[in-house]
Each structure stands twice: as structure tokens, then as C-alpha cells.
mmCIF file of N, CA and C in Angstrom:
data_model
loop_
_atom_site.group_PDB
_atom_site.id
_atom_site.type_symbol
_atom_site.label_atom_id
_atom_site.label_comp_id
_atom_site.label_asym_id
_atom_site.label_seq_id
_atom_site.Cartn_x
_atom_site.Cartn_y
_atom_site.Cartn_z
ATOM 1 N N MET A 605 -14.506 -26.702 -26.474
ATOM 2 C CA MET A 605 -13.969 -26.075 -27.668
ATOM 3 C C MET A 605 -13.613 -24.621 -27.392
ATOM 4 N N SER A 606 -14.431 -23.964 -26.598
ATOM 5 C CA SER A 606 -14.188 -22.565 -26.273
ATOM 6 C C SER A 606 -12.842 -22.387 -25.585
ATOM 7 N N SER A 607 -12.455 -23.358 -24.751
ATOM 8 C CA SER A 607 -11.177 -23.240 -24.054
ATOM 9 C C SER A 607 -10.007 -23.299 -25.035
ATOM 10 N N ASP A 608 -10.133 -24.065 -26.122
ATOM 11 C CA ASP A 608 -9.078 -24.093 -27.137
ATOM 12 C C ASP A 608 -8.938 -22.738 -27.803
ATOM 13 N N LYS A 609 -10.071 -22.120 -28.116
ATOM 14 C CA LYS A 609 -10.023 -20.798 -28.737
ATOM 15 C C LYS A 609 -9.446 -19.772 -27.765
ATOM 16 N N GLU A 610 -9.848 -19.846 -26.509
ATOM 17 C CA GLU A 610 -9.320 -18.928 -25.498
ATOM 18 C C GLU A 610 -7.813 -19.119 -25.347
ATOM 19 N N PHE A 611 -7.377 -20.369 -25.341
ATOM 20 C CA PHE A 611 -5.947 -20.662 -25.226
ATOM 21 C C PHE A 611 -5.184 -20.080 -26.420
ATOM 22 N N THR A 612 -5.712 -20.269 -27.619
ATOM 23 C CA THR A 612 -5.078 -19.732 -28.820
ATOM 24 C C THR A 612 -5.075 -18.212 -28.789
ATOM 25 N N ASP A 613 -6.191 -17.620 -28.380
ATOM 26 C CA ASP A 613 -6.255 -16.160 -28.276
ATOM 27 C C ASP A 613 -5.226 -15.645 -27.279
ATOM 28 N N GLN A 614 -5.040 -16.374 -26.181
ATOM 29 C CA GLN A 614 -4.051 -15.962 -25.183
ATOM 30 C C GLN A 614 -2.633 -16.077 -25.745
ATOM 31 N N LEU A 615 -2.375 -17.159 -26.487
ATOM 32 C CA LEU A 615 -1.063 -17.304 -27.117
ATOM 33 C C LEU A 615 -0.794 -16.150 -28.084
ATOM 34 N N LEU A 616 -1.799 -15.789 -28.865
ATOM 35 C CA LEU A 616 -1.637 -14.669 -29.797
ATOM 36 C C LEU A 616 -1.388 -13.360 -29.058
ATOM 37 N N SER A 617 -2.117 -13.153 -27.985
ATOM 38 C CA SER A 617 -1.926 -11.952 -27.171
ATOM 39 C C SER A 617 -0.519 -11.925 -26.574
ATOM 40 N N ASP A 618 -0.085 -13.066 -26.050
ATOM 41 C CA ASP A 618 1.259 -13.163 -25.482
ATOM 42 C C ASP A 618 2.321 -12.924 -26.550
ATOM 43 N N HIS A 619 2.071 -13.436 -27.754
ATOM 44 C CA HIS A 619 3.026 -13.234 -28.849
ATOM 45 C C HIS A 619 3.122 -11.748 -29.199
ATOM 46 N N ARG A 620 1.990 -11.063 -29.213
ATOM 47 C CA ARG A 620 2.011 -9.618 -29.496
ATOM 48 C C ARG A 620 2.816 -8.869 -28.434
ATOM 49 N N LYS A 621 2.656 -9.257 -27.168
ATOM 50 C CA LYS A 621 3.433 -8.635 -26.092
ATOM 51 C C LYS A 621 4.929 -8.871 -26.299
ATOM 52 N N ALA A 622 5.285 -10.108 -26.618
ATOM 53 C CA ALA A 622 6.698 -10.445 -26.829
ATOM 54 C C ALA A 622 7.248 -9.695 -28.038
ATOM 55 N N LEU A 623 6.453 -9.580 -29.099
ATOM 56 C CA LEU A 623 6.881 -8.851 -30.289
ATOM 57 C C LEU A 623 7.118 -7.383 -29.963
ATOM 58 N N THR A 624 6.228 -6.793 -29.179
ATOM 59 C CA THR A 624 6.395 -5.396 -28.773
ATOM 60 C C THR A 624 7.670 -5.217 -27.967
ATOM 61 N N GLU A 625 7.915 -6.140 -27.041
ATOM 62 C CA GLU A 625 9.160 -6.090 -26.256
ATOM 63 C C GLU A 625 10.380 -6.224 -27.157
ATOM 64 N N TYR A 626 10.329 -7.165 -28.082
ATOM 65 C CA TYR A 626 11.441 -7.362 -29.007
ATOM 66 C C TYR A 626 11.705 -6.077 -29.785
ATOM 67 N N GLN A 627 10.662 -5.478 -30.322
ATOM 68 C CA GLN A 627 10.835 -4.265 -31.128
ATOM 69 C C GLN A 627 11.396 -3.120 -30.290
ATOM 70 N N ARG A 628 10.930 -3.025 -29.056
ATOM 71 C CA ARG A 628 11.429 -1.960 -28.162
ATOM 72 C C ARG A 628 12.929 -2.113 -27.907
ATOM 73 N N TRP A 629 13.348 -3.326 -27.556
ATOM 74 C CA TRP A 629 14.764 -3.541 -27.261
ATOM 75 C C TRP A 629 15.623 -3.508 -28.520
ATOM 76 N N ASP A 630 15.078 -3.963 -29.637
ATOM 77 C CA ASP A 630 15.820 -3.901 -30.891
ATOM 78 C C ASP A 630 16.086 -2.444 -31.272
ATOM 79 N N GLU A 631 15.112 -1.586 -31.072
ATOM 80 C CA GLU A 631 15.295 -0.152 -31.353
ATOM 81 C C GLU A 631 16.362 0.439 -30.437
ATOM 82 N N LYS A 632 16.365 0.023 -29.165
ATOM 83 C CA LYS A 632 17.387 0.502 -28.219
ATOM 84 C C LYS A 632 18.782 0.080 -28.682
ATOM 85 N N VAL A 633 18.928 -1.162 -29.130
ATOM 86 C CA VAL A 633 20.218 -1.644 -29.641
ATOM 87 C C VAL A 633 20.649 -0.803 -30.846
ATOM 88 N N LYS A 634 19.719 -0.574 -31.752
ATOM 89 C CA LYS A 634 20.043 0.220 -32.947
ATOM 90 C C LYS A 634 20.457 1.632 -32.579
ATOM 91 N N GLN A 635 19.778 2.231 -31.597
ATOM 92 C CA GLN A 635 20.135 3.585 -31.172
ATOM 93 C C GLN A 635 21.531 3.626 -30.549
ATOM 94 N N LEU A 636 21.849 2.603 -29.775
ATOM 95 C CA LEU A 636 23.172 2.560 -29.146
ATOM 96 C C LEU A 636 24.287 2.391 -30.178
ATOM 97 N N LEU A 637 23.993 1.680 -31.256
ATOM 98 C CA LEU A 637 25.009 1.414 -32.282
ATOM 99 C C LEU A 637 24.986 2.431 -33.427
ATOM 100 N N LYS A 638 24.039 3.324 -33.417
ATOM 101 C CA LYS A 638 23.852 4.244 -34.532
ATOM 102 C C LYS A 638 25.173 4.944 -34.912
ATOM 103 N N GLY A 639 25.632 4.647 -36.114
ATOM 104 C CA GLY A 639 26.828 5.294 -36.639
ATOM 105 C C GLY A 639 28.144 4.795 -36.074
ATOM 106 N N ARG A 640 28.121 3.715 -35.331
ATOM 107 C CA ARG A 640 29.377 3.184 -34.788
ATOM 108 C C ARG A 640 29.281 1.674 -34.619
ATOM 109 N N ARG A 641 30.414 1.077 -34.337
ATOM 110 C CA ARG A 641 30.485 -0.373 -34.119
ATOM 111 C C ARG A 641 30.527 -0.648 -32.624
ATOM 112 N N ALA A 642 30.203 -1.872 -32.259
ATOM 113 C CA ALA A 642 30.178 -2.241 -30.839
ATOM 114 C C ALA A 642 31.530 -1.987 -30.172
ATOM 115 N N LYS A 643 32.626 -2.227 -30.896
ATOM 116 C CA LYS A 643 33.951 -2.032 -30.281
ATOM 117 C C LYS A 643 34.273 -0.558 -30.040
ATOM 118 N N ASP A 644 33.485 0.348 -30.632
ATOM 119 C CA ASP A 644 33.714 1.785 -30.442
ATOM 120 C C ASP A 644 32.931 2.359 -29.265
ATOM 121 N N LEU A 645 32.115 1.550 -28.594
ATOM 122 C CA LEU A 645 31.301 2.028 -27.479
ATOM 123 C C LEU A 645 32.150 2.223 -26.233
ATOM 124 N N ASP A 646 31.847 3.279 -25.458
ATOM 125 C CA ASP A 646 32.527 3.432 -24.178
ATOM 126 C C ASP A 646 31.940 2.424 -23.197
ATOM 127 N N GLU A 647 32.513 2.316 -22.028
ATOM 128 C CA GLU A 647 32.121 1.255 -21.087
ATOM 129 C C GLU A 647 30.646 1.347 -20.683
ATOM 130 N N GLU A 648 30.161 2.542 -20.418
ATOM 131 C CA GLU A 648 28.760 2.718 -20.019
ATOM 132 C C GLU A 648 27.804 2.324 -21.143
ATOM 133 N N ASP A 649 28.117 2.759 -22.362
ATOM 134 C CA ASP A 649 27.280 2.396 -23.510
ATOM 135 C C ASP A 649 27.365 0.899 -23.808
ATOM 136 N N MET A 650 28.533 0.306 -23.590
ATOM 137 C CA MET A 650 28.685 -1.128 -23.820
ATOM 138 C C MET A 650 27.823 -1.922 -22.844
ATOM 139 N N ASP A 651 27.771 -1.481 -21.581
ATOM 140 C CA ASP A 651 26.903 -2.147 -20.595
ATOM 141 C C ASP A 651 25.440 -2.025 -21.001
ATOM 142 N N ALA A 652 25.048 -0.841 -21.448
ATOM 143 C CA ALA A 652 23.665 -0.630 -21.894
ATOM 144 C C ALA A 652 23.378 -1.475 -23.132
ATOM 145 N N TYR A 653 24.342 -1.569 -24.038
ATOM 146 C CA TYR A 653 24.194 -2.380 -25.247
ATOM 147 C C TYR A 653 24.004 -3.852 -24.889
ATOM 148 N N ARG A 654 24.839 -4.355 -23.989
ATOM 149 C CA ARG A 654 24.736 -5.767 -23.589
ATOM 150 C C ARG A 654 23.374 -6.060 -22.956
ATOM 151 N N GLU A 655 22.918 -5.162 -22.093
ATOM 152 C CA GLU A 655 21.620 -5.341 -21.436
ATOM 153 C C GLU A 655 20.495 -5.332 -22.474
ATOM 154 N N ALA A 656 20.512 -4.356 -23.359
ATOM 155 C CA ALA A 656 19.461 -4.253 -24.388
ATOM 156 C C ALA A 656 19.493 -5.458 -25.323
ATOM 157 N N ALA A 657 20.683 -5.893 -25.709
ATOM 158 C CA ALA A 657 20.807 -7.042 -26.610
ATOM 159 C C ALA A 657 20.311 -8.321 -25.925
ATOM 160 N N LEU A 658 20.603 -8.483 -24.650
ATOM 161 C CA LEU A 658 20.132 -9.655 -23.908
ATOM 162 C C LEU A 658 18.613 -9.664 -23.827
ATOM 163 N N ARG A 659 18.026 -8.537 -23.494
ATOM 164 C CA ARG A 659 16.566 -8.458 -23.399
ATOM 165 C C ARG A 659 15.917 -8.654 -24.762
ATOM 166 N N ARG A 660 16.522 -8.097 -25.812
ATOM 167 C CA ARG A 660 16.002 -8.298 -27.164
ATOM 168 C C ARG A 660 16.040 -9.775 -27.530
ATOM 169 N N ASP A 661 17.156 -10.432 -27.249
ATOM 170 C CA ASP A 661 17.304 -11.845 -27.582
ATOM 171 C C ASP A 661 16.343 -12.716 -26.776
ATOM 172 N N ASN A 662 16.109 -12.357 -25.510
ATOM 173 C CA ASN A 662 15.148 -13.103 -24.691
ATOM 174 C C ASN A 662 13.732 -12.949 -25.231
ATOM 175 N N ALA A 663 13.382 -11.746 -25.654
ATOM 176 C CA ALA A 663 12.052 -11.518 -26.233
ATOM 177 C C ALA A 663 11.903 -12.299 -27.539
ATOM 178 N N TYR A 664 12.964 -12.352 -28.331
ATOM 179 C CA TYR A 664 12.940 -13.114 -29.585
ATOM 180 C C TYR A 664 12.731 -14.602 -29.301
ATOM 181 N N ASP A 665 13.447 -15.096 -28.308
ATOM 182 C CA ASP A 665 13.307 -16.502 -27.920
ATOM 183 C C ASP A 665 11.881 -16.807 -27.477
ATOM 184 N N LEU A 666 11.309 -15.916 -26.681
ATOM 185 C CA LEU A 666 9.938 -16.099 -26.232
ATOM 186 C C LEU A 666 8.975 -16.094 -27.420
ATOM 187 N N MET A 667 9.168 -15.191 -28.359
ATOM 188 C CA MET A 667 8.317 -15.154 -29.558
ATOM 189 C C MET A 667 8.354 -16.488 -30.283
ATOM 190 N N ARG A 668 9.532 -17.048 -30.453
ATOM 191 C CA ARG A 668 9.661 -18.320 -31.163
ATOM 192 C C ARG A 668 8.987 -19.462 -30.407
ATOM 193 N N HIS A 669 9.115 -19.475 -29.077
ATOM 194 C CA HIS A 669 8.433 -20.505 -28.280
ATOM 195 C C HIS A 669 6.923 -20.385 -28.437
ATOM 196 N N LEU A 670 6.427 -19.163 -28.415
ATOM 197 C CA LEU A 670 4.992 -18.960 -28.575
ATOM 198 C C LEU A 670 4.532 -19.372 -29.966
ATOM 199 N N GLU A 671 5.333 -19.095 -30.971
ATOM 200 C CA GLU A 671 4.983 -19.516 -32.334
ATOM 201 C C GLU A 671 4.911 -21.032 -32.433
ATOM 202 N N ARG A 672 5.846 -21.702 -31.803
ATOM 203 C CA ARG A 672 5.811 -23.169 -31.807
ATOM 204 C C ARG A 672 4.568 -23.681 -31.085
ATOM 205 N N ALA A 673 4.213 -23.044 -29.968
ATOM 206 C CA ALA A 673 3.009 -23.443 -29.244
ATOM 207 C C ALA A 673 1.770 -23.218 -30.097
ATOM 208 N N LEU A 674 1.754 -22.135 -30.863
ATOM 209 C CA LEU A 674 0.629 -21.884 -31.768
ATOM 210 C C LEU A 674 0.551 -22.953 -32.855
ATOM 211 N N LEU A 675 1.691 -23.406 -33.329
ATOM 212 C CA LEU A 675 1.703 -24.448 -34.354
ATOM 213 C C LEU A 675 1.153 -25.769 -33.827
ATOM 214 N N ASP A 676 1.247 -25.986 -32.542
ATOM 215 C CA ASP A 676 0.691 -27.212 -31.950
ATOM 216 C C ASP A 676 -0.815 -27.301 -32.156
ATOM 217 N N ASP A 677 -1.456 -26.159 -32.364
ATOM 218 C CA ASP A 677 -2.905 -26.142 -32.584
ATOM 219 C C ASP A 677 -3.282 -26.509 -34.015
ATOM 220 N N ILE A 678 -2.309 -26.624 -34.906
ATOM 221 C CA ILE A 678 -2.586 -26.945 -36.303
ATOM 222 C C ILE A 678 -2.539 -28.461 -36.471
ATOM 223 N N PRO A 679 -3.635 -29.068 -36.907
ATOM 224 C CA PRO A 679 -3.635 -30.530 -37.090
ATOM 225 C C PRO A 679 -2.535 -30.958 -38.062
ATOM 226 N N GLY A 680 -1.797 -31.976 -37.690
ATOM 227 C CA GLY A 680 -0.756 -32.495 -38.547
ATOM 228 C C GLY A 680 0.614 -31.868 -38.335
ATOM 229 N N SER A 681 0.686 -30.812 -37.537
ATOM 230 C CA SER A 681 2.001 -30.216 -37.302
ATOM 231 C C SER A 681 2.791 -31.119 -36.356
ATOM 232 N N GLN A 682 4.080 -31.144 -36.518
ATOM 233 C CA GLN A 682 4.947 -32.038 -35.750
ATOM 234 C C GLN A 682 5.927 -31.240 -34.905
ATOM 235 N N THR A 683 5.447 -30.311 -34.109
ATOM 236 C CA THR A 683 6.341 -29.470 -33.319
ATOM 237 C C THR A 683 6.574 -30.004 -31.917
ATOM 238 N N GLY A 684 5.759 -30.964 -31.493
ATOM 239 C CA GLY A 684 5.845 -31.422 -30.112
ATOM 240 C C GLY A 684 4.948 -30.560 -29.253
ATOM 241 N N GLN A 685 4.784 -30.933 -28.019
ATOM 242 C CA GLN A 685 3.931 -30.171 -27.108
ATOM 243 C C GLN A 685 4.804 -29.310 -26.201
ATOM 244 N N PHE A 686 4.457 -28.041 -26.063
ATOM 245 C CA PHE A 686 5.205 -27.118 -25.234
ATOM 246 C C PHE A 686 4.355 -26.672 -24.062
ATOM 247 N N LYS A 687 4.993 -26.485 -22.931
ATOM 248 C CA LYS A 687 4.292 -26.023 -21.744
ATOM 249 C C LYS A 687 3.836 -24.586 -21.946
ATOM 250 N N ARG A 688 2.803 -24.226 -21.218
ATOM 251 C CA ARG A 688 2.263 -22.862 -21.270
ATOM 252 C C ARG A 688 3.313 -21.894 -20.747
ATOM 253 N N ILE A 689 3.528 -20.810 -21.460
ATOM 254 C CA ILE A 689 4.524 -19.810 -21.089
ATOM 255 C C ILE A 689 3.808 -18.627 -20.465
ATOM 256 N N ASP A 690 4.282 -18.192 -19.298
ATOM 257 C CA ASP A 690 3.744 -17.006 -18.643
ATOM 258 C C ASP A 690 4.587 -15.809 -19.071
ATOM 259 N N VAL A 691 4.072 -15.048 -20.035
ATOM 260 C CA VAL A 691 4.824 -13.936 -20.612
ATOM 261 C C VAL A 691 5.147 -12.885 -19.567
ATOM 262 N N ASP A 692 4.185 -12.544 -18.734
ATOM 263 C CA ASP A 692 4.423 -11.507 -17.731
ATOM 264 C C ASP A 692 5.545 -11.901 -16.773
ATOM 265 N N ALA A 693 5.566 -13.150 -16.347
ATOM 266 C CA ALA A 693 6.633 -13.623 -15.471
ATOM 267 C C ALA A 693 7.966 -13.621 -16.199
ATOM 268 N N PHE A 694 7.946 -13.995 -17.465
ATOM 269 C CA PHE A 694 9.170 -14.003 -18.272
ATOM 270 C C PHE A 694 9.737 -12.599 -18.384
ATOM 271 N N LEU A 695 8.890 -11.621 -18.690
ATOM 272 C CA LEU A 695 9.350 -10.249 -18.842
ATOM 273 C C LEU A 695 9.769 -9.654 -17.497
ATOM 274 N N LYS A 696 9.073 -10.027 -16.421
ATOM 275 C CA LYS A 696 9.450 -9.557 -15.090
ATOM 276 C C LYS A 696 10.815 -10.104 -14.706
ATOM 277 N N LYS A 697 11.097 -11.344 -15.082
ATOM 278 C CA LYS A 697 12.400 -11.942 -14.788
ATOM 279 C C LYS A 697 13.498 -11.085 -15.396
ATOM 280 N N ASP A 698 13.275 -10.582 -16.608
ATOM 281 C CA ASP A 698 14.259 -9.716 -17.251
ATOM 282 C C ASP A 698 14.427 -8.407 -16.491
ATOM 283 N N ASP A 699 13.335 -7.889 -15.932
ATOM 284 C CA ASP A 699 13.406 -6.636 -15.194
ATOM 285 C C ASP A 699 14.175 -6.797 -13.891
ATOM 286 N N ASP A 700 14.188 -8.012 -13.335
ATOM 287 C CA ASP A 700 14.885 -8.280 -12.077
ATOM 288 C C ASP A 700 16.382 -8.385 -12.255
ATOM 289 N N THR A 701 16.851 -8.559 -13.508
ATOM 290 C CA THR A 701 18.297 -8.729 -13.734
ATOM 291 C C THR A 701 18.996 -7.417 -13.876
#
């Protein structure tokens, strides 16, 4: 039973990490767009915008996967079984791009 609680605690911890990443990149996107539209960005800012938006979207996707995995722990939920997600590896993959 303890392993189930540890697994859930780890999922919650991973979700908090993903949420923090999402918020960080979302703020970067907002700063890049502050007072202007995407089509008004110069080439350098557009590259930074695309990178920040991609990382934000990846963090959002990870958050949703973790939420679904957390729902698997609720009796009667019908989300299916999801493989364990390694958040650190996921975030490192983004850093390598």
C-alpha cells in the first residue's frame, strides 16, 4: 500500500514541476507578445516566441498526462492505464532542442 502512496506522491510532485515549467514558459510567451501581435515580431523575437511556445505546450501536455495518470488511482475512473512519465528526462529533452 505504501508504494501506491509513494507513486501518487511522485505523480503529484512531477505535476508540480510540470506546472512550474508551464508557468515559466507561459510568462515568457506573454512577455514576448506584450503589446503586440505575433506577426509584428522581428525574426529574433519570433524564434524566441516559437521556442517558448513549444516548451510551454510540451509542459502543458505533460501536465495533462500526469493528471490522467493521477485519475487512474481513483476507483471507477475510466482513463486507461498510462506508463510512468520521467519528468526530468522530458524536461531535459526540451533543453536539448
